[in-house]
Tab-separated table of C-alpha atoms in Angstrom:
chain	number	residue	atom	x	y	z
P	1	UNK	CA	106.506	75.496	78.985
P	2	UNK	CA	105.832	78.890	77.972
P	3	UNK	CA	105.078	81.932	80.745
P	4	UNK	CA	102.098	84.040	79.498
P	5	UNK	CA	101.065	87.122	81.148
P	6	UNK	CA	97.807	88.766	81.384
P	7	UNK	CA	97.718	92.628	81.205
P	8	UNK	CA	94.868	95.329	81.188
P	9	UNK	CA	93.735	98.426	82.550
P	10	UNK	CA	92.674	97.544	86.411
P	11	UNK	CA	89.443	96.166	86.520
P	12	UNK	CA	89.272	95.462	83.180
P	13	UNK	CA	88.089	91.558	83.594
P	14	UNK	CA	91.824	90.088	83.561
P	15	UNK	CA	91.055	88.030	86.132
P	16	UNK	CA	87.616	86.363	84.554
P	17	UNK	CA	89.974	85.648	81.230
P	18	UNK	CA	92.782	84.017	83.369
P	19	UNK	CA	89.964	81.656	84.733
P	20	UNK	CA	88.744	81.371	81.294
P	21	UNK	CA	92.208	80.868	80.155
P	22	UNK	CA	93.100	78.431	82.613
P	23	UNK	CA	89.758	76.037	82.460
P	24	UNK	CA	90.428	76.392	78.729
P	25	UNK	CA	94.383	74.867	78.993
P	26	UNK	CA	93.309	72.262	81.749
P	27	UNK	CA	90.863	70.722	79.012
P	28	UNK	CA	92.869	71.116	76.182
P	29	UNK	CA	96.276	69.302	78.442
P	30	UNK	CA	94.024	66.475	79.830
P	31	UNK	CA	92.865	65.498	75.689
P	32	UNK	CA	96.304	65.580	75.668
P	33	UNK	CA	97.428	63.030	77.865
P	34	UNK	CA	94.195	60.677	77.639
P	35	UNK	CA	96.745	58.018	76.099
P	36	UNK	CA	99.432	58.554	79.004
P	37	UNK	CA	98.842	58.423	82.843
P	38	UNK	CA	101.474	61.175	82.955
P	39	UNK	CA	100.179	64.820	82.047
P	40	UNK	CA	102.085	66.137	79.535
P	41	UNK	CA	102.141	69.495	80.896
P	42	UNK	CA	101.415	70.876	84.256
P	43	UNK	CA	99.450	74.039	84.540
P	44	UNK	CA	99.928	77.263	87.215
P	45	UNK	CA	98.083	80.436	87.820
P	46	UNK	CA	99.510	82.579	89.897
P	47	UNK	CA	98.058	86.052	91.046
P	48	UNK	CA	97.315	88.150	93.650
P	49	UNK	CA	94.920	86.021	95.067
P	50	UNK	CA	96.460	83.628	95.454
P	51	UNK	CA	99.826	85.393	97.625
P	52	UNK	CA	96.856	87.233	98.742
P	53	UNK	CA	98.519	90.853	97.843
P	54	UNK	CA	96.093	93.427	99.106
P	55	UNK	CA	95.099	96.066	96.352
P	56	UNK	CA	96.104	98.604	98.813
P	57	UNK	CA	99.781	97.719	97.824
P	58	UNK	CA	99.462	99.233	94.594
P	59	UNK	CA	98.904	103.078	96.374
P	60	UNK	CA	101.437	105.283	96.313
P	61	UNK	CA	99.803	108.146	98.047
P	62	UNK	CA	102.717	108.763	100.856
P	63	UNK	CA	99.258	109.810	103.036
P	64	UNK	CA	98.265	106.543	103.260
P	65	UNK	CA	101.605	104.963	104.046
P	66	UNK	CA	101.882	103.373	107.278
P	67	UNK	CA	104.279	104.650	109.581
P	68	UNK	CA	106.832	101.231	109.457
P	69	UNK	CA	106.582	101.089	105.447
P	70	UNK	CA	110.019	102.340	104.196
P	71	UNK	CA	108.780	104.484	101.204
P	72	UNK	CA	105.526	105.137	99.320
P	73	UNK	CA	106.496	102.546	96.150
P	74	UNK	CA	107.514	99.982	98.883
P	75	UNK	CA	104.907	97.349	98.977
P	76	UNK	CA	104.568	97.720	95.433
P	77	UNK	CA	107.796	96.474	95.202
P	78	UNK	CA	107.310	93.018	98.075
P	79	UNK	CA	104.255	92.557	95.816
P	80	UNK	CA	106.731	92.269	92.758
P	81	UNK	CA	108.662	90.209	94.014
P	82	UNK	CA	106.750	87.742	95.854
P	83	UNK	CA	105.086	86.798	92.353
P	84	UNK	CA	108.625	87.188	90.542
P	85	UNK	CA	109.812	84.216	93.059
P	86	UNK	CA	106.271	82.269	92.591
P	87	UNK	CA	106.670	82.473	88.753
P	88	UNK	CA	110.677	81.668	88.792
P	89	UNK	CA	109.755	78.201	91.582
P	90	UNK	CA	107.081	76.587	88.905
P	91	UNK	CA	108.403	78.066	85.369
P	92	UNK	CA	110.175	74.784	83.280
P	93	UNK	CA	110.556	73.466	80.250
P	94	UNK	CA	107.046	70.723	81.186
P	95	UNK	CA	105.270	73.877	83.094
P	96	UNK	CA	102.564	76.296	82.277
P	97	UNK	CA	102.438	79.360	83.957
P	98	UNK	CA	99.795	81.890	83.675
P	99	UNK	CA	100.386	85.397	85.729
P	100	UNK	CA	97.429	87.147	86.382
P	101	UNK	CA	98.219	90.461	87.914
P	102	UNK	CA	98.570	94.344	86.640
P	103	UNK	CA	101.758	93.517	84.828
P	104	UNK	CA	101.322	97.578	83.926
P	105	UNK	CA	105.488	97.745	83.636
P	106	UNK	CA	107.139	97.461	80.615
P	107	UNK	CA	109.953	96.615	82.089
P	108	UNK	CA	108.441	94.383	84.700
P	109	UNK	CA	107.367	92.498	81.661
P	110	UNK	CA	110.899	92.410	80.203
P	111	UNK	CA	112.204	90.883	83.236
P	112	UNK	CA	109.673	88.498	82.908
P	113	UNK	CA	110.275	88.299	79.851
P	114	UNK	CA	114.285	87.358	80.164
P	115	UNK	CA	113.079	85.112	82.686
P	116	UNK	CA	111.783	82.692	80.315
P	117	UNK	CA	114.373	83.260	77.826
P	118	UNK	CA	116.686	82.057	80.160
P	119	UNK	CA	115.414	78.564	80.576
P	120	UNK	CA	114.492	78.569	76.556
P	121	UNK	CA	110.636	78.118	77.225
P	122	UNK	CA	108.046	80.337	74.983
P	123	UNK	CA	106.704	83.387	75.705
P	124	UNK	CA	102.882	85.120	75.675
P	125	UNK	CA	100.796	88.139	76.490
P	126	UNK	CA	97.978	88.813	76.562
P	127	UNK	CA	95.989	92.227	76.674
P	128	UNK	CA	92.270	92.603	78.009
P	129	UNK	CA	90.533	95.083	75.919
P	130	UNK	CA	88.262	97.223	77.717
P	131	UNK	CA	87.527	100.864	77.625
P	132	UNK	CA	88.195	103.460	80.556
P	133	UNK	CA	84.759	104.283	81.470
P	134	UNK	CA	83.688	100.792	81.624
P	135	UNK	CA	86.226	99.642	84.176
P	136	UNK	CA	85.735	102.711	86.255
P	137	UNK	CA	82.636	101.466	86.648
P	138	UNK	CA	83.741	98.209	87.811
P	139	UNK	CA	85.640	99.553	90.213
P	140	UNK	CA	82.973	101.830	91.716
P	141	UNK	CA	80.503	99.137	92.095
P	142	UNK	CA	82.810	97.110	94.050
P	143	UNK	CA	83.182	100.229	96.079
P	144	UNK	CA	79.682	100.783	96.494
P	145	UNK	CA	79.233	96.557	96.922
P	146	UNK	CA	82.324	97.285	99.691
P	147	UNK	CA	80.614	99.925	101.915
P	148	UNK	CA	77.388	98.973	101.731
P	149	UNK	CA	78.617	95.353	103.231
P	150	UNK	CA	80.503	97.510	105.774
P	151	UNK	CA	77.193	99.675	106.865
P	152	UNK	CA	75.536	96.155	107.165
P	153	UNK	CA	77.882	94.762	109.505
P	154	UNK	CA	77.862	98.397	111.748
P	155	UNK	CA	74.431	98.045	111.954
P	156	UNK	CA	74.179	94.919	112.959
P	157	UNK	CA	76.946	95.462	115.601
P	158	UNK	CA	75.087	97.941	116.690
P	159	UNK	CA	71.542	95.935	116.948
P	160	UNK	CA	73.349	93.522	119.071
P	161	UNK	CA	74.730	95.943	120.932
P	162	UNK	CA	71.714	97.782	122.455
P	163	UNK	CA	69.508	96.786	124.845
P	164	UNK	CA	65.734	98.003	125.410
P	165	UNK	CA	66.212	99.271	128.528
P	166	UNK	CA	69.302	101.712	127.742
P	167	UNK	CA	68.117	105.533	127.323
P	168	UNK	CA	68.516	107.580	124.510
P	169	UNK	CA	70.039	110.638	124.093
P	170	UNK	CA	68.968	113.661	122.726
P	171	UNK	CA	71.026	116.324	121.617
P	172	UNK	CA	70.266	120.258	122.524
P	173	UNK	CA	69.158	122.561	120.302
P	174	UNK	CA	72.093	124.530	119.599
P	175	UNK	CA	73.971	121.153	118.289
P	176	UNK	CA	70.681	120.470	116.533
P	177	UNK	CA	70.943	123.835	114.451
P	178	UNK	CA	74.687	123.712	113.608
P	179	UNK	CA	74.077	119.900	112.682
P	180	UNK	CA	71.433	120.773	110.321
P	181	UNK	CA	73.066	124.346	109.451
P	182	UNK	CA	76.166	122.112	108.362
P	183	UNK	CA	74.098	119.448	106.318
P	184	UNK	CA	72.524	122.022	104.452
P	185	UNK	CA	75.899	123.960	103.331
P	186	UNK	CA	77.151	120.262	101.958
P	187	UNK	CA	74.284	119.579	100.466
P	188	UNK	CA	73.687	122.925	99.078
P	189	UNK	CA	77.637	121.911	97.178
P	190	UNK	CA	80.064	124.009	99.711
P	191	UNK	CA	82.570	123.111	102.016
P	192	UNK	CA	81.407	123.079	105.873
P	193	UNK	CA	83.357	125.324	107.677
P	194	UNK	CA	85.725	123.980	110.755
P	195	UNK	CA	84.126	126.386	113.060
P	196	UNK	CA	80.883	124.398	112.670
P	197	UNK	CA	81.365	121.571	114.983
P	198	UNK	CA	83.913	119.535	116.472
P	199	UNK	CA	87.321	118.280	114.704
P	200	UNK	CA	85.866	114.984	114.781
P	201	UNK	CA	82.772	115.422	113.027
P	202	UNK	CA	84.294	118.113	110.656
P	203	UNK	CA	86.895	115.791	109.202
P	204	UNK	CA	83.635	113.380	108.485
P	205	UNK	CA	81.218	115.781	107.119
P	206	UNK	CA	83.862	117.093	104.667
P	207	UNK	CA	84.990	113.908	103.680
P	208	UNK	CA	81.022	113.576	103.308
P	209	UNK	CA	81.268	116.594	100.929
P	210	UNK	CA	84.409	115.328	99.047
P	211	UNK	CA	82.307	112.049	98.358
P	212	UNK	CA	79.696	113.957	97.198
P	213	UNK	CA	81.487	115.886	94.711
P	214	UNK	CA	83.168	112.819	93.361
P	215	UNK	CA	79.570	111.565	92.490
P	216	UNK	CA	78.340	114.490	90.824
P	217	UNK	CA	81.330	114.456	88.686
P	218	UNK	CA	81.041	110.656	88.010
P	219	UNK	CA	77.824	110.947	86.345
P	220	UNK	CA	79.622	112.306	83.137
P	221	UNK	CA	80.555	110.538	80.156
P	222	UNK	CA	83.758	108.627	81.512
P	223	UNK	CA	82.068	107.143	84.078
P	224	UNK	CA	79.555	104.131	83.203
P	225	UNK	CA	77.333	102.232	86.076
P	226	UNK	CA	78.150	98.352	85.534
P	227	UNK	CA	75.652	95.602	87.008
P	228	UNK	CA	78.624	93.325	88.921
P	229	UNK	CA	77.953	89.473	88.860
P	230	UNK	CA	76.823	87.188	91.728
P	231	UNK	CA	79.807	85.114	91.762
P	232	UNK	CA	82.300	88.549	91.570
P	233	UNK	CA	84.446	88.635	94.533
P	234	UNK	CA	87.086	90.856	94.071
P	235	UNK	CA	87.906	93.911	95.971
P	236	UNK	CA	88.204	96.959	95.000
P	237	UNK	CA	91.078	99.782	94.420
P	238	UNK	CA	90.737	102.291	97.006
P	239	UNK	CA	91.055	105.343	97.276
P	240	UNK	CA	89.609	106.558	94.050
P	241	UNK	CA	92.884	107.758	93.446
P	242	UNK	CA	94.822	104.646	93.719
P	243	UNK	CA	93.008	103.293	90.805
P	244	UNK	CA	93.315	106.434	88.204
P	245	UNK	CA	96.748	106.631	89.389
P	246	UNK	CA	97.071	102.754	87.662
P	247	UNK	CA	95.586	104.137	84.899
P	248	UNK	CA	97.663	106.656	84.268
P	249	UNK	CA	100.797	104.673	84.812
P	250	UNK	CA	99.633	101.884	83.064
P	251	UNK	CA	102.233	101.288	79.635
P	252	UNK	CA	100.441	100.135	76.446
P	253	UNK	CA	102.144	97.232	74.936
P	254	UNK	CA	104.075	97.500	72.044
P	255	UNK	CA	103.954	93.831	69.739
P	256	UNK	CA	106.951	95.620	67.971
P	257	UNK	CA	108.956	94.738	71.411
P	258	UNK	CA	110.175	91.623	71.588
P	259	UNK	CA	109.105	91.631	75.147
P	260	UNK	CA	105.428	91.901	73.812
P	261	UNK	CA	105.524	89.679	71.410
P	262	UNK	CA	103.562	87.759	70.901
P	263	UNK	CA	100.394	89.740	71.474
P	264	UNK	CA	97.049	88.504	71.959
P	265	UNK	CA	93.657	90.783	72.474
P	266	UNK	CA	90.811	89.477	73.968
P	267	UNK	CA	87.872	93.009	74.878
P	268	UNK	CA	85.049	92.873	76.964
P	269	UNK	CA	82.711	92.432	74.217
P	270	UNK	CA	83.868	89.430	72.722
P	271	UNK	CA	81.875	86.498	72.547
P	272	UNK	CA	82.363	83.104	74.365
P	273	UNK	CA	83.393	82.229	70.547
P	274	UNK	CA	85.258	84.787	69.994
P	275	UNK	CA	87.679	84.264	73.052
P	276	UNK	CA	87.941	80.436	72.285
P	277	UNK	CA	89.390	81.400	69.106
P	278	UNK	CA	92.232	83.472	70.819
P	279	UNK	CA	92.732	80.540	72.998
P	280	UNK	CA	93.369	78.043	70.305
P	281	UNK	CA	95.620	80.659	68.690
P	282	UNK	CA	97.494	80.568	72.256
P	283	UNK	CA	97.737	76.604	72.155
P	284	UNK	CA	98.803	76.530	68.219
P	285	UNK	CA	101.150	79.463	68.644
P	286	UNK	CA	102.951	79.591	72.029
P	287	UNK	CA	102.256	76.243	73.596
P	288	UNK	CA	102.151	73.443	70.856
P	289	UNK	CA	104.075	74.364	68.016
P	290	UNK	CA	107.638	75.889	68.200
P	291	UNK	CA	108.194	79.655	67.918
P	292	UNK	CA	109.279	80.387	64.136
P	293	UNK	CA	112.237	81.855	66.093
P	294	UNK	CA	114.803	79.616	68.031
P	295	UNK	CA	114.832	80.911	71.737
P	296	UNK	CA	118.693	80.884	72.901
P	297	UNK	CA	119.535	82.607	76.639
P	298	UNK	CA	121.558	85.770	76.546
P	299	UNK	CA	125.564	84.588	76.836
P	300	UNK	CA	125.761	86.551	79.806
P	301	UNK	CA	123.048	84.474	81.937
P	302	UNK	CA	124.551	80.957	80.835
P	303	UNK	CA	125.927	79.717	83.503
P	304	UNK	CA	129.778	78.439	81.845
P	305	UNK	CA	130.052	75.411	84.498
P	306	UNK	CA	127.522	73.314	82.150
P	307	UNK	CA	130.225	73.441	80.229
P	308	UNK	CA	131.873	70.510	80.808
P	309	UNK	CA	135.409	72.219	79.161
P	310	UNK	CA	135.152	74.712	81.377
P	311	UNK	CA	135.486	78.614	80.280
P	312	UNK	CA	139.540	79.797	79.361
P	313	UNK	CA	140.598	80.662	82.434
P	314	UNK	CA	138.820	77.594	84.184
P	315	UNK	CA	141.559	76.322	81.488
P	316	UNK	CA	144.280	78.309	82.643
P	317	UNK	CA	144.265	77.870	86.207
P	318	UNK	CA	143.454	73.834	86.026
P	319	UNK	CA	146.776	73.312	83.689
P	320	UNK	CA	149.281	75.047	85.560
P	321	UNK	CA	147.991	74.035	88.493
P	322	UNK	CA	148.287	70.053	87.100
P	323	UNK	CA	151.870	70.746	85.964
P	324	UNK	CA	152.820	71.868	89.192
P	325	UNK	CA	151.552	68.885	90.490
P	326	UNK	CA	153.418	66.893	88.416
P	327	UNK	CA	156.922	68.953	89.027
P	328	UNK	CA	156.849	68.327	92.518
P	329	UNK	CA	156.039	64.794	91.947
P	330	UNK	CA	158.627	64.135	89.672
P	331	UNK	CA	161.490	66.439	91.290
P	332	UNK	CA	162.125	63.505	93.947
P	333	UNK	CA	163.223	61.056	91.434
P	334	UNK	CA	165.221	63.441	89.096
P	335	UNK	CA	166.299	65.183	91.587
P	336	UNK	CA	168.093	68.758	91.324
P	337	UNK	CA	168.853	70.144	87.967
P	338	UNK	CA	167.067	66.578	86.358
P	339	UNK	CA	164.678	66.715	83.121
P	340	UNK	CA	160.398	66.242	84.422
P	341	UNK	CA	158.541	65.286	81.278
P	342	UNK	CA	154.698	65.945	81.113
P	343	UNK	CA	151.846	65.154	78.985
P	344	UNK	CA	151.540	68.015	76.263
P	345	UNK	CA	147.109	67.379	76.377
P	346	UNK	CA	147.668	66.107	80.227
P	347	UNK	CA	146.631	62.915	79.263
P	348	UNK	CA	149.656	59.741	79.050
P	349	UNK	CA	148.363	58.836	75.346
P	350	UNK	CA	150.771	56.353	73.271
P	351	UNK	CA	153.088	58.386	70.834
P	352	UNK	CA	151.981	61.850	72.064
P	353	UNK	CA	154.579	64.939	72.157
P	354	UNK	CA	156.306	65.363	76.224
P	355	UNK	CA	157.103	68.587	77.028
P	356	UNK	CA	160.444	68.662	79.515
P	357	UNK	CA	161.261	70.837	82.341
P	358	UNK	CA	164.358	71.978	83.055
P	359	UNK	CA	165.211	71.889	86.995
P	360	UNK	CA	167.793	74.624	88.399
P	361	UNK	CA	170.657	73.589	90.465
P	362	UNK	CA	168.331	73.446	93.861
P	363	UNK	CA	165.249	72.253	94.945
P	364	UNK	CA	162.154	73.868	93.933
P	365	UNK	CA	159.642	74.365	96.499
P	366	UNK	CA	155.539	74.861	96.148
P	367	UNK	CA	155.735	78.836	97.067
P	368	UNK	CA	158.160	79.512	94.609
P	369	UNK	CA	156.086	77.446	91.826
P	370	UNK	CA	152.974	78.778	92.517
P	371	UNK	CA	154.423	82.234	92.015
P	372	UNK	CA	155.870	81.700	89.120
P	373	UNK	CA	151.967	80.233	88.339
P	374	UNK	CA	150.266	83.379	89.586
P	375	UNK	CA	152.258	85.459	87.008
P	376	UNK	CA	152.163	83.693	84.048
P	377	UNK	CA	147.929	83.184	85.120
P	378	UNK	CA	148.081	87.215	85.423
P	379	UNK	CA	149.715	87.441	81.856
P	380	UNK	CA	147.310	85.502	79.986
P	381	UNK	CA	143.985	86.836	80.936
P	382	UNK	CA	143.569	89.251	78.288
P	383	UNK	CA	142.452	85.556	76.478
P	384	UNK	CA	139.165	85.546	77.942
P	385	UNK	CA	136.528	85.400	75.108
P	386	UNK	CA	139.164	83.694	72.873
P	387	UNK	CA	138.407	79.901	73.975
P	388	UNK	CA	137.095	78.884	70.513
P	389	UNK	CA	141.057	79.978	69.060
P	390	UNK	CA	143.065	76.885	68.506
P	391	UNK	CA	146.322	78.621	69.970
P	392	UNK	CA	144.359	79.234	72.995
P	393	UNK	CA	143.646	75.325	73.922
P	394	UNK	CA	144.710	73.275	76.576
P	395	UNK	CA	147.513	71.849	74.308
P	396	UNK	CA	148.910	75.542	74.002
P	397	UNK	CA	148.128	76.506	77.500
P	398	UNK	CA	150.328	73.858	78.774
P	399	UNK	CA	153.333	74.726	76.562
P	400	UNK	CA	153.363	78.200	77.312
P	401	UNK	CA	153.757	77.358	81.076
P	402	UNK	CA	156.319	74.843	80.727
P	403	UNK	CA	158.347	77.291	77.869
P	404	UNK	CA	157.775	80.405	81.040
P	405	UNK	CA	158.980	77.843	84.207
P	406	UNK	CA	162.330	77.192	81.765
P	407	UNK	CA	163.083	80.614	80.856
P	408	UNK	CA	162.638	81.463	84.856
P	409	UNK	CA	164.757	78.195	86.015
P	410	UNK	CA	167.591	79.170	83.209
P	411	UNK	CA	167.688	83.101	85.454
P	412	UNK	CA	167.641	81.046	88.643
P	413	UNK	CA	171.312	79.031	86.801
């Protein structure tokens, strides 16, 4: 069954729409399977949250890369490998898989498209439309919520660790004056100087100044104030540069590309009625009805051993080895210089034309026959890809190998 990808800008509502699609498909599958005890389809929702993948893996800033990580984008590659493995394990003709992750790289979408094509199962892409300013506002709201939670935890820890009998420390007038001066400079919009405080205090003041500058820039038209839902539990993309880089690197789907089609678009402002209409379209065009174009796996990805007849090299090796085996079995009966009769097709059928091998006047051993066989195989490797040609069928190969052996034995007489 189909593989459905959810794509869109970060914090654009992908997880919400993926959960809605999951609930919708669950109801439709239950309705379709009401007459039978076994469900017709199996449904899977795979996401970063289900695999415990943190959003920090998408941060490519080398300054934030841990010392044990081999490169800045190594964690993101590992995350994609985990997602790909999870999809590959469950994707089958009976399973519907919804992949809720960024899916912002077209090469990644093409890789998943090829995996679905290899299983000859449909593929669909759902894009969540959302303005950049609104998506940025969602991330900012989550950052504020996360900071408030951390502040509350710190205050709680400080309250639990302080007793009434503990003496309070007072700072000297010099330190107080310096701190006030630095705070006033930061409030005025100027960066604090490194000589005002000790290095630790300076670093903290500099971060506060950068935060203030960002907040002043975020009040422009590219920032939209968003109120989070009480049920929202998603973590933000931190630092903010991580979110900005993901937006910059996002590759819009192109419905003209086969790995981005069919493309279904759901916007942030779509009503429940509009969303259900899109879900109905996905059910009708991707899941229930077969695509107009028959899905065939690429020839380069088809396993040849699924064909009981095998490919050309397999048949060539098999038939020549069978002839060598028959010659060794009959040589003891016919003697040196005798004639070995072999079936042309390899099966002993009545009235079938027989092939004859004229043995030399001395005993022929296995090493000699294997040497001739390997030479014959090397000469006839050029027939790869011409399995359908009648002259390269099994009977023709056996006849050619027998003729090759007769010519070789004749030179030894």
